[in-house]
Coordinates of C-alpha atoms and ligand atoms in Angstrom, one line a residue:
Chain A
M1 CA -38.3 48.3 -21.5
I2 CA -39.9 51.4 -20.7
T3 CA -42.2 51.6 -18.2
K4 CA -45.5 53.5 -18.3
D5 CA -44.0 55.8 -15.8
E6 CA -40.9 56.9 -17.5
V7 CA -43.2 57.8 -20.8
N8 CA -45.5 59.7 -18.0
H9 CA -42.5 61.5 -16.6
I10 CA -40.9 62.0 -19.9
A11 CA -45.0 64.3 -21.2
S12 CA -44.9 65.8 -18.0
I13 CA -41.7 67.8 -18.5
A14 CA -42.1 68.0 -22.2
K15 CA -45.7 69.6 -20.8
L16 CA -47.4 67.0 -23.4
K17 CA -50.7 65.3 -22.4
I18 CA -51.0 61.4 -22.9
K19 CA -54.4 59.9 -22.9
D20 CA -54.1 56.7 -21.2
D21 CA -54.5 54.5 -23.9
E22 CA -51.9 56.9 -25.6
I23 CA -49.5 55.2 -23.5
S24 CA -48.5 51.7 -25.0
L25 CA -47.7 53.4 -28.1
F26 CA -45.2 55.3 -26.8
T27 CA -43.5 52.4 -24.8
E28 CA -43.2 51.1 -28.3
K29 CA -41.9 53.8 -30.1
F30 CA -39.4 54.7 -27.4
D31 CA -38.5 50.9 -27.2
Q32 CA -37.5 51.1 -31.0
V33 CA -35.1 54.2 -30.2
M34 CA -33.7 52.7 -27.3
S35 CA -32.5 50.0 -28.8
F36 CA -31.2 52.2 -31.9
V37 CA -29.2 53.6 -29.3
Q38 CA -28.1 50.4 -27.4
K39 CA -26.5 49.3 -31.2
I40 CA -24.9 52.1 -31.4
K41 CA -23.1 51.3 -28.3
E42 CA -22.0 48.4 -29.5
V43 CA -19.4 50.6 -31.1
D44 CA -15.8 50.3 -29.9
T45 CA -15.1 54.1 -28.5
E46 CA -11.8 53.2 -26.3
N47 CA -9.5 55.6 -27.1
V48 CA -11.2 57.7 -29.2
E49 CA -11.7 61.4 -28.3
P50 CA -15.4 62.7 -28.1
T51 CA -16.5 64.8 -30.9
Y52 CA -18.3 68.2 -29.5
K53 CA -18.0 69.8 -32.9
I54 CA -20.1 69.4 -35.5
N55 CA -17.7 70.9 -37.8
D56 CA -14.3 72.2 -38.2
E57 CA -14.9 75.4 -37.7
D58 CA -13.7 77.6 -34.8
G59 CA -16.6 80.0 -33.5
F60 CA -15.6 83.7 -33.3
L61 CA -17.0 86.4 -30.7
K62 CA -18.9 89.3 -31.7
E63 CA -18.0 92.8 -30.9
N64 CA -19.8 96.6 -31.1
G65 CA -21.9 94.3 -34.1
E66 CA -25.2 96.1 -35.3
S67 CA -28.0 95.3 -33.3
Q68 CA -31.1 94.0 -34.5
T69 CA -33.5 95.2 -31.8
L70 CA -37.1 95.2 -33.2
T71 CA -39.7 97.9 -32.3
R72 CA -42.3 96.9 -29.5
E73 CA -45.1 96.2 -31.9
E74 CA -43.0 93.9 -34.3
V75 CA -42.1 91.7 -31.0
L76 CA -46.1 91.6 -30.0
R77 CA -46.9 91.2 -33.6
N78 CA -47.7 87.4 -34.0
T79 CA -48.9 87.2 -30.3
V80 CA -52.9 86.6 -29.2
D81 CA -52.9 88.6 -26.7
T82 CA -51.3 92.1 -24.8
Q83 CA -51.3 94.1 -22.4
Y84 CA -49.1 97.4 -21.2
G85 CA -47.0 96.5 -23.9
Y86 CA -46.2 93.1 -22.0
F87 CA -46.7 89.5 -23.6
K88 CA -50.5 88.4 -22.0
I89 CA -50.2 84.6 -21.3
L90 CA -52.4 82.2 -19.2
K91 CA -50.5 82.0 -15.4
V92 CA -48.2 79.0 -16.1
V93 CA -47.1 77.7 -12.5
E94 CA -43.9 75.7 -11.8
Chain B
M1 CA -20.6 65.7 17.7
G2 CA -24.7 66.1 16.9
Y3 CA -26.1 66.9 13.4
K4 CA -23.6 68.9 10.9
T5 CA -25.2 70.6 7.9
L6 CA -24.2 71.0 4.6
I7 CA -24.8 73.9 2.5
G8 CA -24.1 74.3 -0.9
L9 CA -24.8 77.7 -2.6
E10 CA -26.0 78.5 -6.3
I11 CA -25.2 82.1 -7.1
H12 CA -26.3 83.5 -10.1
V13 CA -24.5 86.6 -11.3
E14 CA -26.0 88.9 -13.9
L15 CA -23.1 90.5 -16.4
M16 CA -23.4 94.5 -16.3
T17 CA -22.0 94.1 -20.3
K18 CA -23.1 96.2 -22.8
K19 CA -24.8 94.0 -25.0
K20 CA -26.7 90.6 -24.3
I21 CA -25.2 87.3 -24.2
F22 CA -25.8 85.8 -27.9
C23 CA -27.4 89.2 -29.8
N24 CA -26.5 93.0 -30.0
C25 CA -29.6 93.9 -27.8
K26 CA -28.8 96.5 -25.2
N27 CA -28.1 95.0 -21.5
E28 CA -29.9 97.5 -19.3
F29 CA -32.1 97.0 -16.1
G30 CA -35.4 98.9 -16.1
G31 CA -35.7 99.6 -20.2
E32 CA -39.2 100.1 -21.5
V33 CA -41.0 96.7 -21.9
N34 CA -40.2 94.4 -24.8
T35 CA -38.0 97.3 -25.9
H36 CA -34.5 95.2 -26.1
V37 CA -35.8 92.6 -28.4
C38 CA -35.0 91.4 -31.2
P39 CA -35.1 87.6 -33.0
V40 CA -32.0 85.7 -31.7
C41 CA -33.5 87.0 -28.0
L42 CA -36.9 86.4 -28.3
G43 CA -36.5 83.1 -30.2
L44 CA -37.9 83.3 -33.1
P45 CA -37.1 80.6 -36.2
G46 CA -33.9 81.1 -37.8
A47 CA -32.3 83.4 -35.4
L48 CA -28.6 82.3 -34.5
P49 CA -26.5 83.4 -31.4
V50 CA -23.2 84.6 -31.6
M51 CA -21.2 85.1 -28.2
D52 CA -20.9 88.0 -26.9
K53 CA -16.6 88.4 -26.1
E54 CA -17.3 91.0 -23.2
A55 CA -19.6 88.7 -21.4
L56 CA -17.1 85.8 -22.2
E57 CA -14.3 88.0 -20.9
F58 CA -16.3 88.6 -17.3
G59 CA -16.8 85.0 -17.0
I60 CA -13.1 84.6 -17.0
R61 CA -12.2 87.5 -15.1
A62 CA -14.7 85.7 -12.5
G63 CA -12.4 82.4 -13.3
I64 CA -9.4 84.1 -12.5
A65 CA -10.8 86.2 -9.0
F66 CA -12.0 83.0 -7.6
N67 CA -8.9 81.3 -8.4
S68 CA -10.3 78.5 -10.7
E69 CA -9.0 76.8 -13.7
I70 CA -10.2 78.6 -16.9
E71 CA -11.1 75.9 -19.8
K72 CA -9.0 76.8 -23.3
E73 CA -11.8 75.7 -25.4
V74 CA -15.9 77.1 -24.8
R75 CA -18.6 75.2 -25.1
T76 CA -22.0 75.6 -24.4
D77 CA -25.1 73.3 -24.4
R78 CA -29.2 73.3 -24.7
K79 CA -30.7 73.0 -21.0
N80 CA -34.4 71.9 -22.2
Y81 CA -37.3 72.7 -19.9
F82 CA -40.8 74.2 -21.2
Y83 CA -41.8 77.6 -19.5
P84 CA -43.2 80.8 -20.9
D85 CA -39.8 82.9 -19.7
L86 CA -37.9 81.5 -21.9
T87 CA -39.6 80.9 -25.6
K88 CA -36.7 78.6 -27.3
G89 CA -37.7 76.0 -24.8
Y90 CA -34.0 75.6 -24.0
Q91 CA -31.7 77.5 -22.6
I92 CA -27.9 78.2 -23.7
S93 CA -26.2 77.6 -21.0
Q94 CA -23.2 74.9 -20.1
A95 CA -23.3 71.4 -18.9
D96 CA -20.3 69.1 -18.2
L97 CA -17.2 71.4 -19.6
P98 CA -18.1 75.0 -17.5
L99 CA -16.0 77.8 -18.5
C100 CA -14.5 77.9 -14.9
K101 CA -13.6 74.7 -12.8
G102 CA -13.2 74.9 -9.5
G103 CA -11.9 77.7 -7.4
H104 CA -12.2 79.0 -3.4
L105 CA -12.9 82.1 -1.8
D106 CA -11.6 82.4 1.7
I107 CA -13.9 83.9 5.1
E108 CA -12.8 85.6 7.5
I109 CA -14.6 83.3 10.4
E110 CA -14.3 83.5 14.4
D111 CA -11.8 80.5 14.4
G112 CA -9.5 82.1 11.9
V113 CA -9.6 81.9 8.1
K114 CA -12.2 79.3 6.3
R115 CA -11.9 78.1 2.3
I116 CA -14.9 77.6 0.6
N117 CA -14.2 75.4 -2.4
L118 CA -16.3 76.2 -5.7
E119 CA -17.6 73.7 -8.1
R120 CA -17.5 75.0 -11.2
I121 CA -18.5 79.0 -12.4
H122 CA -20.5 78.8 -16.0
I123 CA -22.1 81.0 -18.4
E124 CA -25.7 81.1 -19.7
E125 CA -28.4 83.1 -20.9
D126 CA -31.0 84.7 -18.5
T127 CA -34.6 84.6 -18.9
G128 CA -37.5 87.1 -19.5
K129 CA -39.3 88.3 -16.6
Q130 CA -43.1 86.8 -15.8
L131 CA -45.5 89.1 -13.7
H132 CA -48.4 87.2 -12.2
T133 CA -51.4 89.0 -11.8
E134 CA -55.0 88.9 -9.6
D135 CA -56.5 87.8 -12.5
G136 CA -54.7 84.7 -13.4
T137 CA -52.6 85.9 -16.3
S138 CA -48.9 86.4 -16.3
L139 CA -47.6 89.5 -18.2
L140 CA -44.0 88.5 -19.7
D141 CA -41.1 91.3 -21.1
F142 CA -38.3 90.2 -22.8
N143 CA -35.8 92.7 -22.1
R144 CA -33.7 90.8 -19.6
C145 CA -33.9 87.3 -22.0
G146 CA -30.4 86.8 -23.4
V147 CA -28.5 89.0 -20.5
P148 CA -25.7 87.1 -19.5
L149 CA -25.2 85.5 -16.5
I150 CA -22.4 83.1 -14.7
E151 CA -23.5 80.6 -12.5
I152 CA -21.4 79.9 -9.5
V153 CA -21.6 76.8 -7.8
T154 CA -19.5 75.9 -3.9
K155 CA -18.7 72.5 -2.5
P156 CA -21.1 71.6 0.4
D157 CA -18.3 73.3 2.6
I158 CA -20.4 76.0 4.3
N159 CA -21.8 74.5 7.3
S160 CA -24.0 77.3 9.3
A161 CA -26.0 80.4 7.9
E162 CA -23.7 82.8 9.1
E163 CA -20.8 81.5 7.2
A164 CA -23.5 81.4 4.2
R165 CA -23.8 85.3 4.8
L166 CA -20.1 85.9 5.0
F167 CA -19.4 84.4 1.9
L168 CA -21.7 86.0 0.2
E169 CA -20.8 89.1 1.1
K170 CA -17.2 88.3 0.6
L171 CA -18.0 87.1 -2.8
R172 CA -20.0 90.1 -3.9
S173 CA -17.4 92.2 -2.6
T174 CA -15.0 90.5 -5.0
I175 CA -17.4 90.5 -7.8
K176 CA -18.0 94.4 -7.3
Y177 CA -14.0 94.7 -7.1
I178 CA -13.7 93.4 -10.8
G179 CA -16.6 95.0 -11.8
I180 CA -18.4 92.4 -14.3
S181 CA -21.9 93.5 -12.6
D182 CA -23.2 95.8 -9.6
V183 CA -24.7 92.5 -8.3
R184 CA -27.3 94.3 -6.6
M185 CA -29.9 91.7 -5.1
E186 CA -33.2 93.8 -5.1
E187 CA -32.7 94.2 -8.4
G188 CA -31.9 90.4 -9.2
S189 CA -28.6 91.0 -10.8
L190 CA -27.4 88.6 -7.6
R191 CA -30.0 85.5 -7.1
C192 CA -28.7 83.1 -4.4
D193 CA -30.7 79.4 -4.6
V194 CA -29.5 76.7 -1.4
N195 CA -28.8 73.3 -1.3
I196 CA -29.2 72.4 2.1
N197 CA -28.9 68.7 4.5
V198 CA -27.7 67.4 7.3
I199 CA -25.9 64.3 8.7
H200 CA -25.0 62.7 11.8
D201 CA -21.9 60.3 11.8
E202 CA -22.7 58.7 14.8
K203 CA -25.7 58.1 14.1
K204 CA -25.1 57.3 10.6
I205 CA -28.1 59.2 9.1
K206 CA -28.7 62.0 6.7
S207 CA -31.2 63.8 4.9
R208 CA -32.2 64.0 1.9
I209 CA -30.9 67.2 0.1
T210 CA -33.4 70.4 -0.3
E211 CA -32.9 73.0 -3.0
V212 CA -34.5 76.7 -1.6
K213 CA -34.8 79.2 -4.4
N214 CA -36.6 82.8 -4.1
L215 CA -34.1 83.9 -1.7
N216 CA -34.3 87.8 -2.6
S217 CA -31.9 89.6 0.0
F218 CA -28.9 87.6 2.5
R219 CA -31.7 87.8 5.3
S220 CA -33.6 85.6 3.4
A221 CA -30.8 83.1 2.9
V222 CA -30.1 83.2 6.4
K223 CA -33.1 82.9 7.7
A224 CA -34.7 80.1 4.9
I225 CA -30.9 78.1 5.8
E226 CA -31.8 78.3 9.7
Y227 CA -35.4 77.2 8.8
E228 CA -34.4 74.0 7.2
E229 CA -32.0 73.2 9.4
K230 CA -34.6 72.6 12.0
R231 CA -36.8 70.9 9.5
H232 CA -34.1 68.5 8.4
K233 CA -33.0 67.9 11.8
E234 CA -36.4 67.4 13.5
L235 CA -37.4 65.0 10.6
L236 CA -34.7 62.7 11.1
E237 CA -35.3 62.8 15.2
K238 CA -38.7 61.6 14.6
G239 CA -37.6 58.7 12.3
E240 CA -38.2 60.3 8.4
N241 CA -36.5 62.3 6.1
T242 CA -37.1 64.9 3.7
D243 CA -37.7 64.8 0.4
N244 CA -35.8 65.5 -3.0
E245 CA -37.8 68.5 -3.3
T246 CA -37.4 72.3 -4.3
R247 CA -39.1 74.9 -2.1
R248 CA -39.0 78.3 -2.0
W249 CA -38.4 81.2 1.0
D250 CA -42.2 82.4 1.7
E251 CA -41.3 86.1 3.2
N252 CA -45.1 87.1 4.6
L253 CA -44.7 83.6 6.5
N254 CA -41.4 83.3 7.2
E255 CA -41.1 79.7 6.2
T256 CA -40.2 77.6 3.4
V257 CA -43.2 76.2 1.1
I258 CA -42.9 73.4 -1.2
M259 CA -42.7 74.4 -5.5
R260 CA -41.8 71.0 -6.8
R261 CA -40.1 67.7 -6.9
K262 CA -36.6 68.4 -7.6
F263 CA -35.4 68.2 -11.3
G264 CA -32.2 65.8 -11.5
A265 CA -29.9 66.5 -14.5
S266 CA -31.5 64.1 -16.8
D267 CA -34.9 65.9 -17.1
Y268 CA -33.2 68.5 -18.2
R269 CA -31.9 66.6 -21.7
F270 CA -28.9 68.6 -22.1
A271 CA -27.5 68.7 -25.8
N272 CA -24.8 70.2 -27.9
E273 CA -26.1 73.4 -28.9
G274 CA -25.2 73.3 -31.9
D275 CA -25.6 76.5 -33.6
L276 CA -22.4 77.7 -31.6
P277 CA -19.3 76.3 -32.8
A278 CA -16.7 76.2 -29.7
I279 CA -14.4 79.1 -29.0
K280 CA -10.3 78.7 -28.7
I281 CA -9.3 80.9 -25.6
E282 CA -5.8 82.1 -26.5
D283 CA -3.1 82.6 -23.9
T284 CA -2.6 85.7 -24.9
W285 CA -6.1 86.9 -24.5
L286 CA -6.8 85.3 -21.3
H287 CA -3.5 86.8 -20.2
E288 CA -4.4 90.8 -21.4
I289 CA -7.1 89.2 -18.9
K290 CA -5.0 88.9 -16.1
E291 CA -2.9 91.8 -16.1
N292 CA -5.7 94.0 -16.9
L293 CA -8.0 93.0 -13.5
P294 CA -7.6 95.1 -10.3
E295 CA -6.3 94.8 -7.8
L296 CA -8.4 91.6 -5.5
P297 CA -9.6 92.1 -2.1
H298 CA -7.0 89.4 -0.9
E299 CA -4.2 91.5 -3.1
K300 CA -5.3 94.8 -1.5
K301 CA -5.7 94.2 2.1
V302 CA -2.3 92.5 2.7
R303 CA -1.2 95.6 1.1
F304 CA -3.4 97.4 4.0
M305 CA -1.8 95.8 6.3
V306 CA 2.1 96.2 5.8
E307 CA 1.7 99.8 4.1
Y308 CA -0.8 101.1 6.8
S309 CA 0.4 98.6 9.3
L310 CA -3.1 98.0 9.9
G311 CA -4.3 94.8 11.8
H312 CA -5.8 91.8 9.9
Y313 CA -9.1 92.5 11.2
E314 CA -8.6 96.6 10.6
A315 CA -7.4 95.6 6.7
D316 CA -10.5 93.2 5.8
V317 CA -12.6 95.8 7.1
L318 CA -11.7 98.1 5.0
T319 CA -11.3 96.4 1.9
G320 CA -14.4 95.3 2.0
S321 CA -15.2 96.8 -0.6
R322 CA -13.3 98.8 -3.6
E323 CA -15.1 102.4 -2.6
L324 CA -14.3 102.0 0.9
A325 CA -10.5 101.1 0.5
A326 CA -10.2 104.1 -1.8
F327 CA -12.0 106.6 0.3
F328 CA -9.5 105.5 3.4
E329 CA -6.4 105.7 1.1
E330 CA -7.6 109.0 -0.3
I331 CA -8.0 110.5 3.6
Y332 CA -4.4 108.7 4.1
K333 CA -3.0 111.5 1.9
H334 CA -3.6 114.6 4.0
V335 CA -3.7 112.8 7.5
N336 CA -0.8 110.3 7.3
D337 CA -1.6 108.6 10.6
S338 CA -3.7 105.5 10.0
K339 CA -4.2 104.3 13.4
L340 CA -6.1 107.2 13.8
L341 CA -7.7 107.2 10.4
S342 CA -8.9 103.8 11.1
N343 CA -10.3 104.7 14.4
W344 CA -12.4 107.3 13.1
V345 CA -13.4 105.4 9.3
M346 CA -14.2 101.5 11.3
G347 CA -15.7 104.1 14.3
D348 CA -18.0 106.7 13.1
V349 CA -18.4 106.7 9.6
L350 CA -19.3 102.3 9.6
R351 CA -21.3 103.0 12.1
R352 CA -23.5 105.8 9.9
L353 CA -23.5 103.5 7.0
K354 CA -25.1 100.7 9.1
E355 CA -27.9 103.1 10.6
E356 CA -28.5 104.4 7.7
D357 CA -28.3 101.1 5.4
M358 CA -26.3 102.6 2.7
E359 CA -23.0 102.7 0.8
I360 CA -19.8 104.6 0.8
E361 CA -21.0 106.0 -2.2
A362 CA -23.9 107.7 -1.0
L363 CA -22.3 109.2 1.8
H364 CA -22.4 113.1 1.3
V365 CA -19.0 113.6 3.6
S366 CA -15.7 113.9 0.9
P367 CA -12.5 112.5 1.5
K368 CA -10.9 115.7 1.6
D369 CA -13.1 117.1 4.2
L370 CA -13.0 114.3 6.1
A371 CA -9.4 114.7 6.8
D372 CA -10.0 118.3 7.5
L373 CA -11.9 117.2 10.6
I374 CA -9.3 114.7 11.8
L375 CA -6.8 117.2 11.2
M376 CA -8.3 120.0 13.6
V377 CA -8.7 117.0 16.2
K378 CA -5.3 115.7 16.1
D379 CA -4.5 119.9 15.9
G380 CA -6.5 120.5 19.1
K381 CA -8.3 123.1 17.5
I382 CA -11.4 120.9 18.3
N383 CA -11.7 118.4 21.0
N384 CA -12.4 115.0 20.0
N385 CA -16.3 115.0 21.2
T386 CA -16.9 117.9 19.3
G387 CA -14.9 116.2 16.1
K388 CA -18.0 113.5 16.2
K389 CA -20.8 116.1 16.5
V390 CA -19.1 117.6 13.5
L391 CA -19.2 115.0 11.6
R392 CA -22.7 114.0 12.7
D393 CA -23.5 117.3 11.2
M394 CA -22.0 117.0 8.1
F395 CA -23.4 113.4 7.7
E396 CA -26.8 115.8 7.5
S397 CA -26.0 118.4 6.0
G398 CA -22.6 118.0 3.7
K399 CA -20.9 121.2 5.0
S400 CA -17.3 121.4 5.5
P401 CA -15.8 121.1 8.9
E402 CA -14.2 124.6 8.6
I403 CA -18.1 125.8 8.2
I404 CA -19.7 124.0 10.7
V405 CA -17.1 125.1 13.2
K406 CA -16.9 128.7 12.6
E407 CA -20.7 129.0 12.5
Q408 CA -21.2 127.1 15.7
G409 CA -18.3 128.9 16.8
L410 CA -17.0 125.2 18.1
I411 CA -13.3 126.6 18.6
Q412 CA -11.6 124.5 21.1
I413 CA -10.9 127.0 24.2
S414 CA -7.2 126.3 25.0
D415 CA -6.7 130.1 26.3
E416 CA -5.0 128.8 30.0
G417 CA -6.2 132.5 31.6
A418 CA -9.8 131.9 30.6
L419 CA -9.9 128.0 31.6
E420 CA -7.9 128.7 34.8
E421 CA -10.2 131.4 36.0
M422 CA -13.0 128.9 34.8
V423 CA -11.6 126.1 36.8
E424 CA -11.6 128.7 39.9
R425 CA -14.4 129.7 39.7
I426 CA -16.7 125.8 39.5
L427 CA -14.1 124.8 42.4
D428 CA -15.3 127.3 45.1
A429 CA -18.9 126.5 44.4
N430 CA -18.6 123.2 44.4
P431 CA -16.9 122.5 47.6
Q432 CA -18.3 119.0 48.2
S433 CA -17.0 118.0 45.1
I434 CA -13.9 118.8 46.5
E435 CA -14.6 116.4 49.4
D436 CA -15.6 113.8 47.8
Y437 CA -12.5 113.7 45.4
K438 CA -10.4 113.8 48.8
N439 CA -12.7 111.1 49.9
G440 CA -11.3 108.7 46.7
K441 CA -14.5 109.5 44.8
D442 CA -12.9 109.7 41.8
R443 CA -15.9 110.4 39.8
A444 CA -16.2 113.9 41.2
I445 CA -13.3 114.8 38.5
G446 CA -16.4 113.8 36.2
F447 CA -18.8 115.8 37.7
L448 CA -16.6 119.0 37.4
M449 CA -15.8 118.6 34.3
G450 CA -19.0 118.1 33.2
Q451 CA -20.2 121.6 35.1
I452 CA -17.3 123.2 32.6
M453 CA -17.7 121.5 30.0
K454 CA -21.7 122.9 30.1
E455 CA -20.8 126.4 30.5
T456 CA -18.0 126.4 27.6
K457 CA -20.7 124.3 25.8
G458 CA -18.0 121.1 25.3
K459 CA -15.3 123.5 23.8
A460 CA -13.0 123.4 27.2
N461 CA -9.7 121.3 25.7
P462 CA -10.6 118.5 28.0
Q463 CA -6.6 117.4 28.9
M464 CA -5.7 120.9 30.0
V465 CA -9.4 121.5 32.4
N466 CA -8.4 118.1 33.9
K467 CA -4.7 118.9 34.5
M468 CA -5.8 121.8 36.3
L469 CA -8.8 120.5 37.8
L470 CA -6.5 118.4 39.8
D471 CA -3.8 120.3 40.4
K472 CA -5.7 123.2 42.2
I473 CA -7.6 120.8 44.1
S474 CA -4.3 119.4 45.9
L475 CA -3.4 123.0 46.5
R476 CA -6.9 123.5 48.4
Ligands
ZN501 ZN1 -32.0 90.6 -28.8

């Protein structure tokens, strides 16, 4: 069972605000996900190599490629507020 | 036994590749704000990362230099956290399979050589830079976002602030040697976090690990460690304990202050980076990187001990940086006397660098000029003290020793007739000193020598004058 504290902790690291009366909704949903994961865990994976790749292709490296660097105007185009060429946001303290 | 301090370091090093790690934006410190930014490093939807070959090569070089085991296949993971300096909401990093496993670096402590073992070295991307303003807003520049980093993690093998300092210095010089970073702490290309706790074996108590961030210099790292060591011990003595938390060093307060509860690995919800398929590191490429690696500090040190018959300590100091070692070797070509040369370099030259807090590269004096100066002293053209004065002048003016000696008329007086006449005159004028000397006061010779040096403005050949003084006093 997922606890209220765990839901609050996950919300805080995801920077989400959850009202107190919403918590039970999430404990329930998390429990469903967890039981699904428990189901997967039933599969016997003894002697099976871990799957790291989601396709069979090997990756490649870039070298001397062309840059797609944007102009500053393009970089800042979609933001609400700017100053001296910077994105300007409300201060977020860690 | 008392308390033992356990310190592990996490060091981030910005790699000086031409391009960023996952896009082709320029990797350059100090560019115009938000001008080295593209859809990939800005995290725009749909943009796909591709790993930079040079960045991976630099990471491998570090692994070789620190004696790590290099992974045959490179995989990356997403480290999820929400903070404005990273627009994607995750950092591409490496979790359970770092590029380099293990490794070590040896430091010279008072009791001899101590091995500091490494846990791992992995590659990842740097974040953007935030400037906090007075009015409660922050300004964001993404030029740094996507600059390649390696993170070097040590095992908790470091037991004091001094060992941490020695380790960081050795690490910095090694990284500079292999040419993968300019490792400038003040520009942020070398950043260090400290993990620290203390244990008491007899009492069977230990404190919880504190992480300290925001260390902007080796000095602040040392001060933060000393501060935390004391704080941990005091809390345990009171029957309390530290919390698992992240603190930062406050340079103005001269203390660490709490930032937040320490994030555990699971808080980052690491997941495979599906946009970057695994990359195989071919043996031939690995071999090629090894072959092209410059001589490493410990290799150079051993060669200096053999080739120049230098002691452990001298060889260690002289190979402290690639530039200093090159400076020494360049002078040696002209001087051919390693003992004499190491005295000059380890004495006057290094003292000067320390006084001025600068690197050898910033020195105005060329190896050839210093070689000429040393030879002038060796050949007796100027005496040793004058030589030191000329060197100080060279540091200031950058002029060659010949010019300084000529301009100031500093050629050593070794003319026997002239010196003899002078010695007789000084002895005539100072009968008391002669008597003092005969009564066993050796210092009287120093006084007489001083008189002659005064008259010759320090240019008299001291060995000749000394012998003449003794000879002539014995005749009186
Ligand atoms: Zn980019």
